Amino acid sequence: MDDTTKRLVQRLVKRIPAQMLRTTLDKWDRLTGEQKKSMDFTQSKWALTEKMLDLCEVNGLSVKHLTELEMIYIIDNPNKGMWYAFQLMDPQDDAHSVELMQFKEQFKSHLKELVRHVSIKIKKHTDEAVWIRIAWGDTFARPNHLKPTYVVHYLQSPYVFVTSLTLKQKPLLSQALVLSTRYQAIKDANLSGRKLTAIRDLLMRKYQQVFPTKYPSPLPENNPTISSIETFFVLLQMACEAFGGGMLPQLQSAVYKLETKFRDNSNKTMSEREEPFKCVVKFASTNLLESFRHCASSGIASTPVTPLLSCIPLKGRNYFVITDNGPGPSSQMRQPQN
Amino acid sequence: NFNTVSSIKVGVCVCVCVCVCVTSSATRTPLNNVGVQRRSKSYRLSYRSCLGTAASRLGLTPALTARRLNTSRRALKPHGVAEKVDPEQLALLVKTEWQLSYVTPLHQFRHTQLKSYSRRLAAFIAAGKQQGLAVAVENPQTTFRVSFSLVEGMTESADDAETVLIQIHARPSFAGQDEPQRPAWSGWLTCVNGNPDYLRSLPKDFTCLPLFGSSGAEGLGALVKSWFQQSFDCCFGPLEVSHTSLQWLMALWTNCHTEASIQHLKMIWTLPAVPPLEVTYTVNPEDAWELWRSVRKQKENRGGGGEEEENCIDIEEVADFVQGLKSHFYRHFRLDLSAGSLNQVSTALGSAKHSGRMKISNSRYMTTTLTLLTESALLKMPI
């Protein structure tokens, strides 16, 4: 058994938690019933690795098969590592009719043209997602299976999610994607997070959206006829309109790079200053959107909710560069130069 | 559609007003010297009664104003600490994060007995291990070597006792192993610019080193504290870095920016949302400096004149500085940081956490930071 195969087995057994290893091996279906029974998942990882190495040897399994195993595990557990969202731009006329087989062939052929040695595995998952595993090599080196890139593309949508991609690899992947999907360009969607499912649900709006009802908004402050219960519901309504209702995608952070001028009536010196007041604000929470929604509904945030925050679900992004845009009072949104 | 909306949990909004003064518990009576039930040692003057002379604009009774940190203090000047303290010792103090505690005055502690203390503490730790006290070491055969050392030059005031540094090295039992470079635990006791009236009022037998820093294996730290408590009849307690102190540090560090770049002014706040929302607010150093300078200028314009005043920073300036930062934030996010709590501040000069952890990254500005913390420790002490 060659070195790469060994190291891949070691890495997989180390990475996959014992309880998941059993189910993943079942799905993999490369070991006989007997062999699976002979594995004792309560043993140490080291012992399990030895066992796997034996079984792979006996069954004549190679890197090709092991990468299948890895892919099965990653697809079932996509909420690890850091995922970045991209958006394809300017579809050509036939972009919407690209279907799976065509995409697969085109992607493989384009990427192979760009990269001398590359190993590509494409798998369609149940929910319309196409998963791609890429092991990169170059003119001199064979593909490195220990540092693969994973790409998820939802056919019929312009969205692509990527993890473990280096700066060097980015333009190559971008080109292959653009050509095989029949779009003209691809850009950074400024959305990233550890949970693929969360950023996907946010970007593709797979959560409950709440639309304005007949209640007036904003609430007139000193209206004595409106009770505190009504205020409560109005705030809740506004909070849900801004961030969504029910279960929200588990986004964990948002970053704002502020480059706006300092404006405060009580500080003349700073308000007269020409240069922007540069700072970076990062919000973090186990469920960021829920935290924001709670802030809006409980009064910690003043309503109406600032567009800076409601932009997160509205535009499906969590990285913003905010500059002054014209002589307006508060800062407005502007696309960062890409 | 309200049916779906009502299924969301919503907490009650609590508006918290941030109080600038440090308050102690209502049960303590400051001036009556509650008899200390320990071997008839009673402190002649309570610390708080000594603070009666501190700046008190409201003219309240000493007992009440005495519960505040000094409302004004000298601006941070790079003290010649770098020249006065042994560089090896200085290296041990900076760039490490310390967990802070306050310590009540030590009875019959002698700076001349440090070698003897080293032996006694080592024996105490060995005995503690035998009794099975939790000392986390990989190898149960490990013995410990303890060293107490004097750190001279940390303070300029003649009333301050000299700083003591304690290190515990783990000595593995099998031969041929080099002694590990980093100690298993280290700590120090210090007093920097402590209130001279209070220090002079202590009976001769007492040494006041109210600020204690600890880093390393917690089990060892606990044993060290036990030993001190037994040997010098003192008391340790956790020292939080209050919100006021954190804000002071923000201002004091930013004030140094022209002499030593702070590189950034970073604050970590927590807002009481469900789930809790953490806000990391990092300001560009030049912009933080400009804001601070504008606040200082406003004070000048208000008629605070004279050179004496220039070196002094008032709590109002600190408050205005922090308020400026909060209002810039509010303008964008419509979230009031006052509704939350400030947990951590950091710059290239150091960092401090509300939980009582502190790190000094640049020794030149150590003195004012330690002065602030010494003051907090003295305030926090019971009696």
CSV table of C-alpha atoms in Angstrom, one decimal, chain B residues 57-375:
chain,number,residue,atom,x,y,z
B,57,ARG,CA,-17.1,67.4,43.7
B,58,LEU,CA,-20.3,66.7,45.4
B,59,GLY,CA,-19.0,67.3,48.9
B,60,LEU,CA,-20.5,64.1,50.2
B,61,THR,CA,-19.3,62.5,53.4
B,62,PRO,CA,-15.9,60.7,53.1
B,63,ALA,CA,-17.5,57.3,53.6
B,64,LEU,CA,-19.4,57.6,50.3
B,65,THR,CA,-16.8,59.2,48.1
B,66,ALA,CA,-14.2,56.8,49.5
B,67,ARG,CA,-15.8,54.0,47.5
B,68,ARG,CA,-14.8,55.4,44.2
B,69,LEU,CA,-11.5,54.9,42.4
B,70,ASN,CA,-9.6,58.1,42.1
B,71,THR,CA,-11.5,60.4,39.8
B,72,SER,CA,-8.4,61.8,38.3
B,73,ARG,CA,-4.9,60.5,37.8
B,74,ARG,CA,-1.7,61.3,36.2
B,75,ALA,CA,-1.3,60.6,32.5
B,76,LEU,CA,0.8,57.7,31.6
B,77,LYS,CA,4.4,58.7,31.2
B,78,PRO,CA,6.9,56.0,30.2
B,79,HIS,CA,8.5,55.4,33.5
B,80,GLY,CA,12.0,54.3,33.5
B,81,VAL,CA,10.9,50.9,34.7
B,82,ALA,CA,12.9,49.4,31.8
B,83,GLU,CA,16.1,50.8,33.3
B,84,LYS,CA,15.3,50.2,36.9
B,85,VAL,CA,14.1,46.6,36.9
B,86,ASP,CA,16.3,43.7,36.1
B,87,PRO,CA,15.5,42.8,32.5
B,88,GLU,CA,15.3,39.1,33.1
B,89,GLN,CA,12.7,39.7,35.8
B,90,LEU,CA,10.9,42.2,33.6
B,91,ALA,CA,10.7,39.6,30.8
B,92,LEU,CA,8.9,37.2,33.2
B,93,LEU,CA,6.3,39.8,34.0
B,94,VAL,CA,5.4,41.1,30.6
B,95,LYS,CA,3.7,39.2,27.8
B,96,THR,CA,2.0,36.8,30.2
B,97,GLU,CA,-1.6,36.8,31.1
B,98,TRP,CA,-2.2,37.0,34.8
B,99,GLN,CA,-5.2,36.2,36.9
B,100,LEU,CA,-5.6,38.9,39.5
B,101,SER,CA,-6.5,38.7,43.2
B,102,TYR,CA,-6.5,41.1,46.1
B,103,VAL,CA,-4.6,40.2,49.3
B,104,THR,CA,-5.0,41.7,52.7
B,105,PRO,CA,-1.9,42.9,54.5
B,106,LEU,CA,0.6,40.2,55.4
B,107,HIS,CA,1.5,39.7,59.0
B,108,GLN,CA,5.2,39.4,59.8
B,109,PHE,CA,6.3,39.0,56.2
B,110,ARG,CA,10.0,39.7,55.8
B,111,HIS,CA,11.7,40.5,52.5
B,112,THR,CA,14.9,39.1,54.1
B,113,GLN,CA,13.4,35.7,54.6
B,114,LEU,CA,12.7,34.8,51.0
B,115,LYS,CA,15.1,31.8,50.9
B,116,SER,CA,13.4,30.3,53.9
B,117,TYR,CA,10.0,30.9,52.3
B,118,SER,CA,11.1,29.1,49.2
B,119,ARG,CA,11.9,26.0,51.3
B,120,ARG,CA,8.8,26.2,53.3
B,121,LEU,CA,6.5,26.6,50.3
B,122,ALA,CA,8.2,23.7,48.6
B,123,ALA,CA,7.7,21.5,51.6
B,124,PHE,CA,4.1,22.6,51.8
B,125,ILE,CA,3.5,21.6,48.2
B,126,ALA,CA,5.1,18.3,48.7
B,127,ALA,CA,2.9,17.6,51.7
B,128,GLY,CA,-0.1,18.8,49.8
B,129,LYS,CA,0.6,16.3,47.1
B,130,GLN,CA,0.9,13.5,49.6
B,131,GLN,CA,-2.5,14.3,50.9
B,132,GLY,CA,-3.8,14.0,47.4
B,133,LEU,CA,-4.6,17.7,46.9
B,134,ALA,CA,-5.2,18.3,43.2
B,135,VAL,CA,-1.9,19.3,41.6
B,136,ALA,CA,-2.2,18.4,38.0
B,137,VAL,CA,1.1,16.9,36.8
B,138,GLU,CA,1.7,14.2,34.3
B,139,ASN,CA,4.2,12.4,36.3
B,140,PRO,CA,3.3,11.8,40.0
B,141,GLN,CA,7.0,11.5,40.8
B,142,THR,CA,7.6,15.2,40.1
B,143,THR,CA,9.0,17.3,42.8
B,144,PHE,CA,8.8,21.1,42.8
B,145,ARG,CA,11.5,23.7,43.1
B,146,VAL,CA,10.3,27.0,44.5
B,147,SER,CA,12.0,30.3,44.3
B,148,PHE,CA,11.0,33.6,45.8
B,149,SER,CA,12.8,36.6,44.4
B,150,LEU,CA,12.8,40.4,45.1
B,151,VAL,CA,11.9,42.6,42.1
B,152,GLU,CA,13.4,45.9,42.8
B,153,GLY,CA,12.6,49.1,41.0
B,154,MET,CA,8.9,48.5,40.2
B,155,THR,CA,7.8,51.5,42.2
B,156,GLU,CA,9.0,54.9,43.0
B,157,SER,CA,7.1,55.5,46.2
B,158,ALA,CA,9.0,54.9,49.5
B,159,ASP,CA,5.8,53.7,51.1
B,160,ASP,CA,5.4,50.8,48.7
B,161,ALA,CA,6.8,47.4,49.8
B,162,GLU,CA,9.0,45.8,47.2
B,163,THR,CA,7.5,43.4,44.7
B,164,VAL,CA,8.0,39.7,45.3
B,165,LEU,CA,8.1,37.2,42.4
B,166,ILE,CA,7.5,33.5,43.0
B,167,GLN,CA,8.2,30.7,40.6
B,168,ILE,CA,7.6,27.0,40.8
B,169,HIS,CA,9.5,24.7,38.5
B,170,ALA,CA,8.5,21.1,38.1
B,171,ARG,CA,11.5,18.9,38.5
B,172,PRO,CA,10.8,15.5,36.9
B,173,SER,CA,12.3,12.6,38.8
B,174,PHE,CA,14.0,10.7,36.1
B,175,ALA,CA,17.6,11.6,35.6
B,176,GLY,CA,19.0,13.1,32.4
B,177,GLN,CA,16.0,15.3,31.9
B,178,ASP,CA,16.7,19.0,31.5
B,179,GLU,CA,14.8,21.3,33.8
B,180,PRO,CA,11.9,22.8,31.7
B,181,GLN,CA,12.3,26.4,30.8
B,182,ARG,CA,8.9,27.6,31.7
B,183,PRO,CA,7.8,27.4,35.3
B,184,ALA,CA,4.8,25.3,36.1
B,185,TRP,CA,3.4,28.3,38.0
B,186,SER,CA,4.5,31.8,38.6
B,187,GLY,CA,3.0,34.7,40.5
B,188,TRP,CA,3.8,38.0,42.1
B,189,LEU,CA,2.7,40.3,44.9
B,190,THR,CA,3.0,44.0,44.4
B,191,CYS,CA,2.1,47.4,45.6
B,192,VAL,CA,2.5,50.3,43.2
B,193,ASN,CA,1.8,53.8,44.4
B,194,GLY,CA,-0.6,52.6,47.1
B,195,ASN,CA,-2.4,55.3,49.1
B,196,PRO,CA,0.4,56.6,51.4
B,197,ASP,CA,-2.0,57.5,54.3
B,198,TYR,CA,-3.3,54.0,54.4
B,199,LEU,CA,0.1,52.4,54.1
B,200,ARG,CA,1.5,54.5,56.9
B,201,SER,CA,-1.4,53.8,59.1
B,202,LEU,CA,-0.7,50.0,59.1
B,203,PRO,CA,0.9,48.6,62.2
B,204,LYS,CA,4.6,47.9,61.9
B,205,ASP,CA,4.2,44.2,61.6
B,206,PHE,CA,2.2,44.4,58.5
B,207,THR,CA,3.4,44.4,54.9
B,208,CYS,CA,0.9,45.6,52.3
B,209,LEU,CA,1.2,43.9,48.9
B,210,PRO,CA,-2.4,44.0,47.9
B,211,LEU,CA,-2.2,43.0,44.2
B,212,PHE,CA,-1.5,39.3,43.4
B,213,GLY,CA,-1.0,37.9,39.9
B,214,SER,CA,-1.0,34.2,39.1
B,215,SER,CA,-0.3,32.2,36.0
B,216,GLY,CA,0.0,28.5,35.4
B,217,ALA,CA,-1.3,25.3,37.0
B,218,GLU,CA,-4.3,26.3,39.0
B,219,GLY,CA,-3.7,23.6,41.6
B,220,LEU,CA,-0.3,25.0,42.4
B,221,GLY,CA,-1.8,28.5,42.6
B,222,ALA,CA,-4.3,27.4,45.1
B,223,LEU,CA,-1.6,25.8,47.2
B,224,VAL,CA,0.5,29.0,47.1
B,225,LYS,CA,-2.5,31.0,48.3
B,226,SER,CA,-3.2,28.5,51.1
B,227,TRP,CA,0.4,28.7,52.3
B,228,PHE,CA,0.3,32.5,52.4
B,229,GLN,CA,-3.0,32.4,54.2
B,230,GLN,CA,-1.6,30.1,56.8
B,231,SER,CA,1.8,31.7,57.1
B,232,PHE,CA,0.9,35.4,57.2
B,233,ASP,CA,-2.7,35.3,58.3
B,234,CYS,CA,-4.0,37.1,55.2
B,235,CYS,CA,-6.9,36.6,52.9
B,236,PHE,CA,-7.1,36.3,49.1
B,237,GLY,CA,-10.1,37.2,47.0
B,238,PRO,CA,-10.8,37.5,43.3
B,239,LEU,CA,-10.2,40.9,41.8
B,240,GLU,CA,-12.3,41.8,38.8
B,241,VAL,CA,-11.3,44.6,36.5
B,242,SER,CA,-14.3,46.8,36.9
B,243,HIS,CA,-15.9,48.5,34.0
B,244,THR,CA,-14.6,51.8,35.2
B,245,SER,CA,-11.0,50.5,35.3
B,246,LEU,CA,-11.4,49.0,31.8
B,247,GLN,CA,-12.5,52.4,30.6
B,248,TRP,CA,-9.6,54.1,32.4
B,249,LEU,CA,-7.2,51.6,30.7
B,250,MET,CA,-8.7,52.4,27.3
B,251,ALA,CA,-8.1,56.1,27.8
B,252,LEU,CA,-4.7,55.8,29.4
B,253,TRP,CA,-3.4,53.5,26.7
B,254,THR,CA,-4.8,55.6,23.9
B,255,ASN,CA,-3.1,58.6,25.5
B,256,CYS,CA,0.3,56.9,24.8
B,257,HIS,CA,-0.3,56.5,21.1
B,258,THR,CA,2.1,59.3,20.0
B,259,GLU,CA,5.0,57.7,22.0
B,260,ALA,CA,4.3,54.1,21.5
B,261,SER,CA,1.8,53.0,18.8
B,262,ILE,CA,-1.1,51.2,20.3
B,263,GLN,CA,-1.7,49.5,16.9
B,264,HIS,CA,-5.5,49.3,17.6
B,265,LEU,CA,-8.0,49.9,20.3
B,266,LYS,CA,-10.1,46.8,20.7
B,267,MET,CA,-13.1,46.4,22.9
B,268,ILE,CA,-15.3,43.4,23.5
B,269,TRP,CA,-18.8,44.0,24.6
B,270,THR,CA,-21.6,41.6,25.3
B,271,LEU,CA,-25.2,42.5,24.7
B,272,PRO,CA,-27.9,40.7,26.7
B,273,ALA,CA,-29.7,39.2,23.6
B,274,VAL,CA,-31.0,35.7,23.4
B,275,PRO,CA,-28.6,34.1,22.5
B,276,PRO,CA,-26.0,36.6,23.8
B,277,LEU,CA,-24.5,38.9,21.2
B,278,GLU,CA,-20.8,39.6,21.4
B,279,VAL,CA,-19.5,42.8,19.8
B,280,THR,CA,-15.8,43.2,19.0
B,281,TYR,CA,-15.3,46.9,18.2
B,282,THR,CA,-11.7,47.6,16.9
B,283,VAL,CA,-10.8,51.2,16.3
B,284,ASN,CA,-7.9,52.4,14.1
B,285,PRO,CA,-5.2,53.8,16.3
B,286,GLU,CA,-5.0,57.2,14.7
B,287,ASP,CA,-8.7,57.7,14.8
B,288,ALA,CA,-8.9,56.6,18.5
B,289,TRP,CA,-6.1,59.1,19.2
B,290,GLU,CA,-7.9,61.9,17.4
B,291,LEU,CA,-11.0,61.3,19.3
B,292,TRP,CA,-9.1,61.2,22.6
B,293,ARG,CA,-7.3,64.4,21.7
B,294,SER,CA,-10.6,66.1,20.9
B,295,VAL,CA,-12.0,65.2,24.3
B,296,ARG,CA,-8.9,66.6,26.0
B,297,LYS,CA,-9.1,69.8,24.0
B,298,GLN,CA,-12.7,70.2,25.1
B,299,LYS,CA,-11.6,70.1,28.7
B,300,GLU,CA,-8.9,72.7,28.0
B,301,ASN,CA,-11.6,74.9,26.4
B,302,ARG,CA,-13.8,74.4,29.4
B,303,GLY,CA,-11.1,76.2,31.4
B,304,GLY,CA,-9.0,73.5,32.8
B,305,GLY,CA,-5.7,75.3,32.6
B,306,GLY,CA,-2.2,75.1,33.8
B,307,GLU,CA,0.4,72.5,33.4
B,308,GLU,CA,-0.6,70.6,36.4
B,309,GLU,CA,-4.0,70.0,34.8
B,310,GLU,CA,-2.5,68.9,31.5
B,311,ASN,CA,-0.8,66.0,33.1
B,312,CYS,CA,-4.0,65.0,34.9
B,313,ILE,CA,-6.8,63.0,33.3
B,314,ASP,CA,-10.2,63.3,34.8
B,315,ILE,CA,-12.9,60.6,34.8
B,316,GLU,CA,-15.1,63.0,32.8
B,317,GLU,CA,-12.7,62.9,29.9
B,318,VAL,CA,-12.6,59.1,30.1
B,319,ALA,CA,-16.4,59.0,30.1
B,320,ASP,CA,-16.6,61.4,27.1
B,321,PHE,CA,-14.2,59.3,25.2
B,322,VAL,CA,-16.1,56.1,25.7
B,323,GLN,CA,-19.4,57.9,25.0
B,324,GLY,CA,-18.0,59.1,21.7
B,325,LEU,CA,-17.1,55.6,20.7
B,326,LYS,CA,-20.6,54.4,21.8
B,327,SER,CA,-22.4,57.1,19.9
B,328,HIS,CA,-20.5,56.4,16.6
B,329,PHE,CA,-21.5,52.8,17.0
B,330,TYR,CA,-25.1,53.7,17.7
B,331,ARG,CA,-25.3,55.9,14.7
B,332,HIS,CA,-24.7,52.9,12.5
B,333,PHE,CA,-26.3,50.0,14.3
B,334,ARG,CA,-28.9,51.7,16.5
B,335,LEU,CA,-27.7,49.4,19.3
B,336,ASP,CA,-26.8,51.1,22.6
B,337,LEU,CA,-23.6,49.5,24.0
B,338,SER,CA,-24.6,50.8,27.4
B,339,ALA,CA,-27.3,48.1,27.4
B,340,GLY,CA,-24.5,45.6,27.5
B,341,SER,CA,-21.3,45.2,29.4
B,342,LEU,CA,-17.7,45.8,28.5
B,343,ASN,CA,-15.7,42.6,29.0
B,344,GLN,CA,-12.3,43.2,27.5
B,345,VAL,CA,-10.1,46.0,26.2
B,346,SER,CA,-6.8,45.6,24.5
B,347,THR,CA,-4.1,47.5,22.6
B,348,ALA,CA,-0.5,46.7,21.8
B,349,LEU,CA,0.4,47.9,25.2
B,350,GLY,CA,-1.6,45.3,27.1
B,351,SER,CA,-5.0,43.8,27.6
B,352,ALA,CA,-7.4,43.5,30.5
B,353,LYS,CA,-10.6,41.4,31.0
B,354,HIS,CA,-13.5,42.0,33.3
B,355,SER,CA,-13.0,38.5,34.7
B,356,GLY,CA,-9.7,39.7,36.3
B,357,ARG,CA,-7.2,38.7,33.7
B,358,MET,CA,-4.6,41.2,32.7
B,359,LYS,CA,-1.5,41.2,30.4
B,360,ILE,CA,1.1,43.9,30.1
B,361,SER,CA,2.8,43.8,26.7
B,362,ASN,CA,5.0,46.9,26.9
B,363,SER,CA,7.0,47.4,30.1
B,364,ARG,CA,7.3,51.1,29.6
B,365,TYR,CA,3.7,51.6,30.7
B,366,MET,CA,3.6,49.1,33.4
B,367,THR,CA,3.6,51.5,36.3
B,368,THR,CA,0.4,53.3,35.6
B,369,THR,CA,-1.5,50.1,34.8
B,370,LEU,CA,-0.3,48.6,38.1
B,371,THR,CA,-1.1,51.8,40.0
B,372,LEU,CA,-4.7,51.5,38.8
B,373,LEU,CA,-4.9,47.9,39.7
B,374,THR,CA,-3.3,48.4,43.1
B,375,GLU,CA,-5.9,50.9,43.8
